[in-house]
GROMACS .gro file of C-alpha atoms in nm:
model
  397
    1MET     CA    1   0.099  -8.855  -3.652
    2GLU     CA    2  -0.265  -8.832  -3.584
    3THR     CA    3  -0.218  -8.905  -3.249
    4LYS     CA    4   0.001  -8.618  -3.170
    5THR     CA    5  -0.237  -8.406  -3.341
    6THR     CA    6  -0.512  -8.516  -3.096
    7ILE     CA    7  -0.266  -8.489  -2.807
    8LYS     CA    8  -0.220  -8.090  -2.894
    9SER     CA    9  -0.583  -8.023  -2.933
   10LYS     CA   10  -0.668  -8.182  -2.583
   11GLN     CA   11  -0.374  -7.949  -2.434
   12GLN     CA   12  -0.495  -7.655  -2.618
   13GLN     CA   13  -0.863  -7.722  -2.461
   14SER     CA   14  -0.710  -7.743  -2.132
   15ILE     CA   15  -0.565  -7.444  -2.142
   16LEU     CA   16  -0.852  -7.246  -2.282
   17ILE     CA   17  -1.091  -7.428  -1.990
   18ASN     CA   18  -0.805  -7.295  -1.712
   19LYS     CA   19  -0.840  -6.929  -1.890
   20SER     CA   20  -1.232  -6.941  -1.853
   21ASN     CA   21  -1.182  -7.045  -1.495
   22ILE     CA   22  -0.948  -6.771  -1.409
   23MET     CA   23  -1.180  -6.524  -1.590
   24LYS     CA   24  -1.478  -6.620  -1.370
   25SER     CA   25  -1.269  -6.596  -1.081
   26ILE     CA   26  -1.172  -6.231  -1.103
   27ILE     CA   27  -1.531  -6.128  -1.198
   28SER     CA   28  -1.645  -6.286  -0.914
   29LEU     CA   29  -1.396  -6.119  -0.709
   30SER     CA   30  -1.496  -5.766  -0.884
   31PHE     CA   31  -1.836  -5.842  -0.794
   32ILE     CA   32  -1.748  -5.920  -0.452
   33ALA     CA   33  -1.563  -5.565  -0.397
   34LEU     CA   34  -1.834  -5.397  -0.563
   35LEU     CA   35  -2.080  -5.503  -0.315
   36LEU     CA   36  -1.828  -5.386  -0.004
   37ILE     CA   37  -1.751  -5.046  -0.167
   38GLY     CA   38  -2.114  -5.026  -0.212
   39CYS     CA   39  -2.178  -5.112   0.137
   40ALA     CA   40  -1.922  -4.866   0.257
   41ASP     CA   41  -2.072  -4.606   0.056
   42LYS     CA   42  -2.382  -4.648   0.243
   43THR     CA   43  -2.231  -4.645   0.541
   44ALA     CA   44  -2.022  -4.319   0.495
   45GLN     CA   45  -2.345  -4.168   0.363
   46THR     CA   46  -2.532  -4.212   0.721
   47ALA     CA   47  -2.484  -3.893   0.902
   48PRO     CA   48  -2.390  -3.896   1.260
   49PRO     CA   49  -2.632  -3.817   1.541
   50PRO     CA   50  -2.658  -3.449   1.643
   51ALA     CA   51  -2.430  -3.369   1.950
   52THR     CA   52  -2.595  -3.267   2.261
   53LEU     CA   53  -2.405  -2.961   2.421
   54PRO     CA   54  -2.493  -2.725   2.660
   55VAL     CA   55  -2.669  -2.430   2.574
   56LEU     CA   56  -2.686  -2.079   2.742
   57SER     CA   57  -2.985  -1.850   2.762
   58ILE     CA   58  -2.868  -1.473   2.784
   59ASN     CA   59  -3.039  -1.218   3.003
   60SER     CA   60  -2.962  -0.882   3.079
   61SER     CA   61  -2.814  -0.799   3.413
   62THR     CA   62  -2.615  -0.587   3.666
   63ALA     CA   63  -2.259  -0.657   3.627
   64VAL     CA   64  -1.938  -0.499   3.828
   65THR     CA   65  -1.601  -0.455   3.636
   66GLU     CA   66  -1.286  -0.308   3.794
   67ALA     CA   67  -1.089  -0.029   3.648
   68GLU     CA   68  -0.747   0.027   3.751
   69PHE     CA   69  -0.554   0.379   3.770
   70PRO     CA   70  -0.195   0.441   3.791
   71ALA     CA   71  -0.144   0.634   4.159
   72ALA     CA   72   0.112   0.806   4.351
   73ILE     CA   73   0.130   0.769   4.700
   74GLN     CA   74   0.210   1.024   4.963
   75GLY     CA   75   0.182   1.063   5.351
   76THR     CA   76  -0.107   1.240   5.440
   77ILE     CA   77   0.149   1.503   5.579
   78ASP     CA   78   0.491   1.543   5.411
   79VAL     CA   79   0.665   1.828   5.485
   80GLU     CA   80   1.013   1.967   5.400
   81ILE     CA   81   1.237   2.065   5.676
   82ARG     CA   82   1.442   2.381   5.605
   83PRO     CA   83   1.669   2.629   5.816
   84GLN     CA   84   1.481   2.941   5.920
   85VAL     CA   85   1.827   3.104   6.014
   86SER     CA   86   2.160   3.113   5.837
   87GLY     CA   87   2.492   2.920   5.983
   88THR     CA   88   2.678   2.618   6.054
   89LEU     CA   89   2.508   2.272   6.099
   90ASP     CA   90   2.645   2.173   6.421
   91LYS     CA   91   2.457   1.878   6.508
   92VAL     CA   92   2.242   1.609   6.349
   93PHE     CA   93   2.026   1.421   6.565
   94VAL     CA   94   1.857   1.164   6.373
   95ASP     CA   95   1.929   0.899   6.119
   96GLU     CA   96   1.771   0.845   5.773
   97GLY     CA   97   1.453   0.663   5.797
   98ALA     CA   98   1.418   0.721   6.153
   99TYR     CA   99   1.056   0.766   6.311
  100VAL     CA  100   1.027   1.070   6.518
  101THR     CA  101   0.774   1.213   6.726
  102LYS     CA  102   0.620   1.591   6.721
  103GLY     CA  103   0.862   1.815   6.874
  104GLN     CA  104   1.182   1.557   6.892
  105SER     CA  105   1.521   1.777   6.808
  106LEU     CA  106   1.633   1.705   6.459
  107PHE     CA  107   1.915   1.965   6.366
  108LYS     CA  108   2.152   2.172   6.569
  109ILE     CA  109   2.272   2.511   6.390
  110ASN     CA  110   2.567   2.712   6.562
  111GLU     CA  111   2.379   2.926   6.772
  112GLN     CA  112   2.661   3.178   6.896
  113PRO     CA  113   2.604   3.445   6.630
  114TYR     CA  114   2.211   3.461   6.740
  115ARG     CA  115   2.322   3.461   7.127
  116GLU     CA  116   2.522   3.749   7.072
  117GLN     CA  117   2.245   3.919   6.892
  118LEU     CA  118   2.013   3.859   7.154
  119ASN     CA  119   2.242   3.990   7.427
  120SER     CA  120   2.275   4.301   7.219
  121ALA     CA  121   1.957   4.344   7.184
  122LEU     CA  122   1.869   4.302   7.559
  123GLY     CA  123   2.148   4.565   7.619
  124SER     CA  124   1.970   4.815   7.398
  125LEU     CA  125   1.623   4.737   7.574
  126ASN     CA  126   1.812   4.819   7.897
  127ALA     CA  127   1.958   5.139   7.785
  128ALA     CA  128   1.593   5.242   7.655
  129LYS     CA  129   1.437   5.182   7.995
  130ALA     CA  130   1.720   5.414   8.143
  131SER     CA  131   1.600   5.647   7.892
  132LEU     CA  132   1.254   5.623   7.983
  133VAL     CA  133   1.304   5.650   8.351
  134ASN     CA  134   1.516   5.996   8.315
  135ALA     CA  135   1.236   6.117   8.090
  136GLN     CA  136   0.985   6.049   8.339
  137LEU     CA  137   1.168   6.187   8.584
  138GLU     CA  138   1.211   6.503   8.375
  139VAL     CA  139   0.868   6.545   8.341
  140GLU     CA  140   0.794   6.490   8.709
  141LYS     CA  141   1.049   6.768   8.808
  142LEU     CA  142   0.886   7.027   8.547
  143THR     CA  143   0.563   6.965   8.644
  144PRO     CA  144   0.507   7.157   8.981
  145LEU     CA  145   0.755   7.426   8.847
  146VAL     CA  146   0.490   7.478   8.557
  147GLN     CA  147   0.228   7.503   8.807
  148ASN     CA  148   0.390   7.741   9.029
  149LYS     CA  149   0.490   7.958   8.670
  150VAL     CA  150   0.872   7.907   8.760
  151VAL     CA  151   0.927   7.772   8.425
  152SER     CA  152   0.746   7.808   8.067
  153ASP     CA  153   0.481   7.551   7.971
  154TYR     CA  154   0.707   7.491   7.655
  155GLN     CA  155   0.951   7.283   7.886
  156LEU     CA  156   0.723   7.051   8.037
  157LYS     CA  157   0.564   7.026   7.666
  158SER     CA  158   0.904   6.916   7.534
  159ALA     CA  159   0.974   6.709   7.865
  160LYS     CA  160   0.634   6.509   7.775
  161ALA     CA  161   0.752   6.431   7.426
  162ASN     CA  162   1.100   6.297   7.528
  163LEU     CA  163   0.896   6.061   7.758
  164SER     CA  164   0.712   5.973   7.478
  165ILE     CA  165   1.011   5.871   7.248
  166ALA     CA  166   1.150   5.712   7.539
  167LYS     CA  167   0.862   5.453   7.553
  168ALA     CA  168   0.891   5.430   7.226
  169ASN     CA  169   1.249   5.300   7.227
  170VAL     CA  170   1.171   5.052   7.474
  171GLU     CA  171   0.898   4.886   7.290
  172GLN     CA  172   1.110   4.894   6.998
  173SER     CA  173   1.397   4.735   7.175
  174LYS     CA  174   1.152   4.469   7.331
  175ALA     CA  175   1.052   4.385   6.966
  176MET     CA  176   1.413   4.357   6.881
  177VAL     CA  177   1.456   4.122   7.194
  178GLY     CA  178   1.196   3.902   7.061
  179ALA     CA  179   1.343   3.859   6.735
  180ALA     CA  180   1.637   3.770   6.843
  181GLN     CA  181   1.478   3.503   7.051
  182ILE     CA  182   1.306   3.389   6.788
  183ASN     CA  183   1.616   3.358   6.577
  184LEU     CA  184   1.812   3.151   6.861
  185GLY     CA  185   1.546   2.941   6.900
  186TYR     CA  186   1.557   2.865   6.468
  187THR     CA  187   1.902   2.702   6.572
  188LEU     CA  188   1.746   2.386   6.708
  189ILE     CA  189   1.509   2.257   6.453
  190LYS     CA  190   1.262   2.038   6.592
  191ALA     CA  191   1.017   1.804   6.440
  192PRO     CA  192   0.661   1.961   6.328
  193VAL     CA  193   0.464   1.628   6.308
  194SER     CA  194   0.528   1.254   6.369
  195GLY     CA  195   0.676   1.065   6.120
  196PHE     CA  196   0.948   0.932   5.907
  197ILE     CA  197   1.268   1.094   5.848
  198GLY     CA  198   1.368   1.108   5.456
  199ARG     CA  199   1.726   1.144   5.349
  200LEU     CA  200   1.977   1.373   5.465
  201PRO     CA  201   2.167   1.552   5.202
  202ARG     CA  202   2.331   1.781   5.440
  203LYS     CA  203   2.596   1.702   5.697
  204GLN     CA  204   2.733   1.798   6.010
  205GLY     CA  205   2.952   2.093   5.935
  206SER     CA  206   2.739   2.208   5.653
  207GLN     CA  207   2.704   2.579   5.600
  208ILE     CA  208   2.303   2.640   5.536
  209SER     CA  209   2.097   2.879   5.473
  210GLN     CA  210   1.687   2.942   5.409
  211ALA     CA  211   1.817   3.014   5.049
  212ASP     CA  212   1.911   2.638   5.002
  213PRO     CA  213   1.738   2.474   4.721
  214GLU     CA  214   1.728   2.142   4.866
  215ALA     CA  215   1.580   2.101   5.215
  216LEU     CA  216   1.752   1.962   5.493
  217THR     CA  217   1.538   1.628   5.518
  218LYS     CA  218   1.148   1.547   5.412
  219LEU     CA  219   0.923   1.443   5.732
  220SER     CA  220   0.605   1.226   5.614
  221ASP     CA  221   0.324   1.123   5.850
  222ILE     CA  222   0.206   0.815   5.690
  223LYS     CA  223  -0.010   0.653   5.971
  224GLU     CA  224  -0.261   0.715   5.636
  225VAL     CA  225  -0.127   0.762   5.289
  226TYR     CA  226  -0.294   0.945   5.012
  227ALA     CA  227  -0.310   0.785   4.668
  228TYR     CA  228  -0.345   1.056   4.406
  229PHE     CA  229  -0.447   0.923   4.059
  230SER     CA  230  -0.612   1.075   3.745
  231LEU     CA  231  -0.934   1.013   3.524
  232GLY     CA  232  -0.997   1.145   3.167
  233GLU     CA  233  -1.298   1.369   3.077
  234ASN     CA  234  -1.494   1.066   2.952
  235ASP     CA  235  -1.389   0.848   3.252
  236PHE     CA  236  -1.477   1.114   3.509
  237ILE     CA  237  -1.831   1.180   3.361
  238ASN     CA  238  -1.872   0.806   3.348
  239PHE     CA  239  -1.747   0.824   3.710
  240LYS     CA  240  -1.982   1.089   3.828
  241THR     CA  241  -2.293   0.886   3.636
  242GLN     CA  242  -2.235   0.568   3.850
  243TYR     CA  243  -2.341   0.732   4.220
  244GLU     CA  244  -2.641   0.928   4.318
  245GLY     CA  245  -2.601   1.275   4.463
  246ASN     CA  246  -2.665   1.629   4.383
  247THR     CA  247  -2.290   1.730   4.438
  248ILE     CA  248  -1.956   1.580   4.418
  249HIS     CA  249  -1.947   1.581   4.772
  250ASP     CA  250  -2.290   1.357   4.788
  251LYS     CA  251  -2.123   1.116   4.539
  252LEU     CA  252  -1.811   1.075   4.695
  253LYS     CA  253  -2.000   0.933   4.990
  254LYS     CA  254  -2.180   0.687   4.783
  255ILE     CA  255  -1.854   0.552   4.635
  256PRO     CA  256  -1.787   0.188   4.755
  257PRO     CA  257  -1.426   0.142   4.902
  258VAL     CA  258  -1.160   0.092   4.646
  259SER     CA  259  -0.856  -0.139   4.668
  260LEU     CA  260  -0.462  -0.035   4.605
  261VAL     CA  261  -0.262  -0.303   4.366
  262LEU     CA  262   0.118  -0.234   4.468
  263ALA     CA  263   0.417  -0.245   4.220
  264ASP     CA  264   0.460  -0.599   4.252
  265ASN     CA  265   0.100  -0.659   4.140
  266SER     CA  266  -0.014  -0.755   4.505
  267VAL     CA  267  -0.337  -0.610   4.665
  268TYR     CA  268  -0.280  -0.398   4.949
  269ASN     CA  269  -0.459  -0.571   5.276
  270GLN     CA  270  -0.683  -0.258   5.348
  271ASN     CA  271  -0.945  -0.112   5.145
  272GLY     CA  272  -0.939   0.320   5.100
  273LYS     CA  273  -1.206   0.526   5.010
  274VAL     CA  274  -1.206   0.836   4.754
  275ASP     CA  275  -1.240   1.151   4.961
  276MET     CA  276  -1.105   1.449   4.704
  277VAL     CA  277  -1.200   1.541   4.367
  278ASP     CA  278  -0.959   1.809   4.239
  279GLY     CA  279  -1.140   2.135   4.133
  280GLN     CA  280  -1.024   2.165   3.771
  281PHE     CA  281  -0.890   1.944   3.488
  282ASP     CA  282  -0.520   1.985   3.395
  283LYS     CA  283  -0.497   2.170   3.083
  284THR     CA  284  -0.161   2.004   3.004
  285THR     CA  285  -0.311   1.660   3.015
  286GLY     CA  286  -0.667   1.684   2.999
  287ALA     CA  287  -0.717   1.470   3.331
  288ILE     CA  288  -0.838   1.539   3.694
  289THR     CA  289  -0.720   1.433   3.992
  290LEU     CA  290  -0.875   1.205   4.257
  291ARG     CA  291  -0.782   1.124   4.601
  292ALA     CA  292  -0.822   0.788   4.810
  293LYS     CA  293  -0.698   0.749   5.162
  294PHE     CA  294  -0.585   0.435   5.297
  295PRO     CA  295  -0.509   0.319   5.677
  296ASN     CA  296  -0.139   0.258   5.710
  297ALA     CA  297  -0.093   0.188   6.056
  298GLY     CA  298   0.193  -0.077   5.982
  299GLY     CA  299   0.390   0.157   5.755
  300LEU     CA  300   0.411  -0.082   5.477
  301LEU     CA  301   0.349   0.225   5.230
  302ARG     CA  302   0.594   0.509   5.213
  303SER     CA  303   0.575   0.832   5.056
  304GLY     CA  304   0.685   0.804   4.706
  305ASN     CA  305   0.551   0.448   4.646
  306THR     CA  306   0.364   0.380   4.314
  307GLY     CA  307   0.077   0.173   4.257
  308LYS     CA  308  -0.272   0.118   4.103
  309VAL     CA  309  -0.613   0.208   4.263
  310LYS     CA  310  -0.864  -0.025   4.170
  311ILE     CA  311  -1.230   0.086   4.162
  312SER     CA  312  -1.522  -0.095   4.105
  313ILE     CA  313  -1.809  -0.001   3.848
  314GLN     CA  314  -2.162  -0.117   3.790
  315HIS     CA  315  -2.300  -0.173   3.460
  316ALA     CA  316  -2.674  -0.202   3.457
  317ASN     CA  317  -2.868  -0.416   3.190
  318SER     CA  318  -2.546  -0.546   3.075
  319ILE     CA  319  -2.524  -0.861   2.851
  320VAL     CA  320  -2.289  -1.094   3.034
  321VAL     CA  321  -2.141  -1.418   2.879
  322PRO     CA  322  -1.859  -1.645   2.998
  323GLN     CA  323  -1.545  -1.618   2.861
  324GLU     CA  324  -1.532  -2.008   2.786
  325ALA     CA  325  -1.842  -1.977   2.583
  326THR     CA  326  -1.643  -1.732   2.297
  327ILE     CA  327  -1.356  -1.801   2.071
  328GLU     CA  328  -1.078  -1.530   1.942
  329ILE     CA  329  -1.042  -1.572   1.557
  330GLN     CA  330  -0.807  -1.326   1.393
  331ASP     CA  331  -0.819  -1.075   1.680
  332LYS     CA  332  -1.228  -1.101   1.676
  333ILE     CA  333  -1.457  -1.293   1.949
  334TYR     CA  334  -1.707  -1.493   1.865
  335VAL     CA  335  -1.995  -1.670   2.035
  336VAL     CA  336  -2.181  -1.954   1.878
  337LEU     CA  337  -2.548  -1.854   1.858
  338LEU     CA  338  -2.830  -2.099   1.846
  339ASP     CA  339  -3.141  -2.037   1.606
  340SER     CA  340  -3.498  -2.147   1.670
  341LYS     CA  341  -3.404  -2.510   1.506
  342ASN     CA  342  -3.104  -2.503   1.715
  343ALA     CA  343  -2.890  -2.465   1.404
  344ILE     CA  344  -2.548  -2.310   1.514
  345THR     CA  345  -2.383  -1.993   1.383
  346ARG     CA  346  -2.087  -1.811   1.466
  347GLN     CA  347  -2.156  -1.450   1.543
  348PRO     CA  348  -1.905  -1.178   1.598
  349VAL     CA  349  -1.928  -0.974   1.935
  350VAL     CA  350  -1.780  -0.626   2.036
  351VAL     CA  351  -1.657  -0.653   2.423
  352SER     CA  352  -1.670  -0.360   2.625
  353GLY     CA  353  -1.491  -0.504   2.941
  354LYS     CA  354  -1.441  -0.807   3.180
  355SER     CA  355  -1.626  -0.872   3.487
  356GLY     CA  356  -1.432  -1.170   3.656
  357THR     CA  357  -1.437  -1.481   3.430
  358ASP     CA  358  -1.733  -1.300   3.201
  359TYR     CA  359  -1.729  -1.083   2.909
  360LEU     CA  360  -1.957  -0.767   2.895
  361ILE     CA  361  -2.088  -0.767   2.538
  362LYS     CA  362  -2.181  -0.460   2.386
  363GLU     CA  363  -2.279  -0.553   2.033
  364GLY     CA  364  -2.363  -0.870   1.847
  365ILE     CA  365  -2.619  -1.068   2.089
  366LYS     CA  366  -2.905  -0.938   2.292
  367ALA     CA  367  -3.115  -1.072   2.584
  368GLY     CA  368  -3.329  -1.382   2.489
  369ASP     CA  369  -3.078  -1.529   2.265
  370ARG     CA  370  -2.921  -1.873   2.273
  371ILE     CA  371  -2.568  -1.941   2.273
  372VAL     CA  372  -2.344  -2.273   2.290
  373LEU     CA  373  -2.151  -2.283   2.614
  374LYS     CA  374  -1.877  -2.537   2.517
  375GLY     CA  375  -1.814  -2.846   2.256
  376PHE     CA  376  -1.865  -2.637   1.958
  377GLU     CA  377  -1.512  -2.599   1.833
  378ASN     CA  378  -1.517  -2.840   1.548
  379LEU     CA  379  -1.888  -2.795   1.457
  380PRO     CA  380  -1.937  -2.626   1.136
  381ASP     CA  381  -2.157  -2.337   1.094
  382GLY     CA  382  -2.553  -2.492   0.991
  383ALA     CA  383  -2.495  -2.774   1.215
  384THR     CA  384  -2.773  -2.921   1.441
  385ILE     CA  385  -2.714  -2.975   1.799
  386ILE     CA  386  -2.947  -3.092   2.064
  387PRO     CA  387  -2.943  -2.804   2.352
  388GLU     CA  388  -2.888  -2.917   2.698
  389ALA     CA  389  -2.975  -2.720   3.001
  390THR     CA  390  -2.768  -2.558   3.167
  391LYS     CA  391  -2.767  -2.419   3.550
  392LYS     CA  392  -2.501  -2.150   3.438
  393GLU     CA  393  -2.736  -1.916   3.295
  394VAL     CA  394  -2.717  -1.536   3.340
  395ALA     CA  395  -3.027  -1.391   3.562
  396LYS     CA  396  -3.181  -1.087   3.606
  397ILE     CA  397  -3.043  -0.871   3.913
   0.00000   0.00000   0.00000
C-alpha cells in the first residue's frame, strides 16, 4: 500500500517538473521574440537618407509661343466669269478644273443677233454719211449764190444747219456701230487672267444673260494665295505691341514669316508673310481681318481651302519651366518648390501658354526660385532632398 502511494507521488512530481520546464521554454521564446521585435522597431525607426534629385534654378527669359488662327484661302485673283450679253450658250471651250492662260477662249454665245445689229448699225452709218454729202453739196451750191445776191442769206443758213445735223447723225451712227461691235465681241468670252477654272453650272445650249444670279464659272490665279484670318480686339492689341513701328505698315514689315497648317494638320512647306490689316473691325464679330500671302507655284493650295495661320509671338521677361517639372492634380498644375533648407512643397502655378515643351508661368513662382525637375512624384510635402546640379537651366536671353 505504501509502495503504490510512493509511486503515485513520484509521478506527480515528474509532471510538475515537466510543466515547469515547458513554462521556462515559453518564457525564453517570448523574450527572444521581444528582442527581435525591438530590433525591428529600431530598424523601422531609422529614416532613409534624403533622395538626390535634379534641381532647376529659374530665371526670367524671352520665350516664343505660337498662336493659331482659322484661315480661309483664296487666290490672289478670284474672278467670276459672267456674260455681258444675253443669248444661247453655243460652245464651252474648257473643262472644269482646267488651267487656262490670259486671253484664252472660254465660252461662245450665239453671235447671229449681234452680227445683224452690227450690220444694221453699219447701214445707218452709210445712210448718215450720204446725207452728210448732200448737206455739204447744198451748202457749196448756195454759197456763191448768196455772195452774188441771187438767193437770200436765209437759205444758206438753213443749209448750213442741215449740214451740222448730218454731221451729228454720222457721229451717232458711228457710236451705234461701235456699240454693236462691242456686243458682238462679248459673244466670245475670254479668260481675263491665267488660272484654274471652277465649276461649270451652265452647259452648252443654256440661255444666259447678265441678270443670271450664278456666274458661268470662277477663275482663280493661284500662283500666290491669300490666307485671311481674324483677330479679336485683345489679340490685335497684343499683336500690335509685339512689333516696332509708328504705323501698321511699319509694323507689318517687322512681322516674321508665318506658317500655314492645312486641314490634315500638316504644315505647308513654304512660309508666308502678313501683308494686310483690314481698315476696321467687324461690328458683328468684334474681330479684324488680316491677310497673309503664301507662294503656291506647285498649285497645292486652291481657292476655298481652309487651314490655320500659325504666328510666332515673343514674350519678354517670362518665367519658363519644362512640362516634365510639373504635375497636374484635379485640373491644377503644380511645381515642386525647394526652400532654403532643401525641403519641398507643392506649389500651384498659373500657365499662360506653351513654348515647345515648356510652360510659360504667369503666377506661382518667380525668378530665383528653385524647383525639382523630376523624381518627386512619391515624396510628401516637407521632405528634404539633396539638390543635384542640372545643365537644363533657364538662362537669361
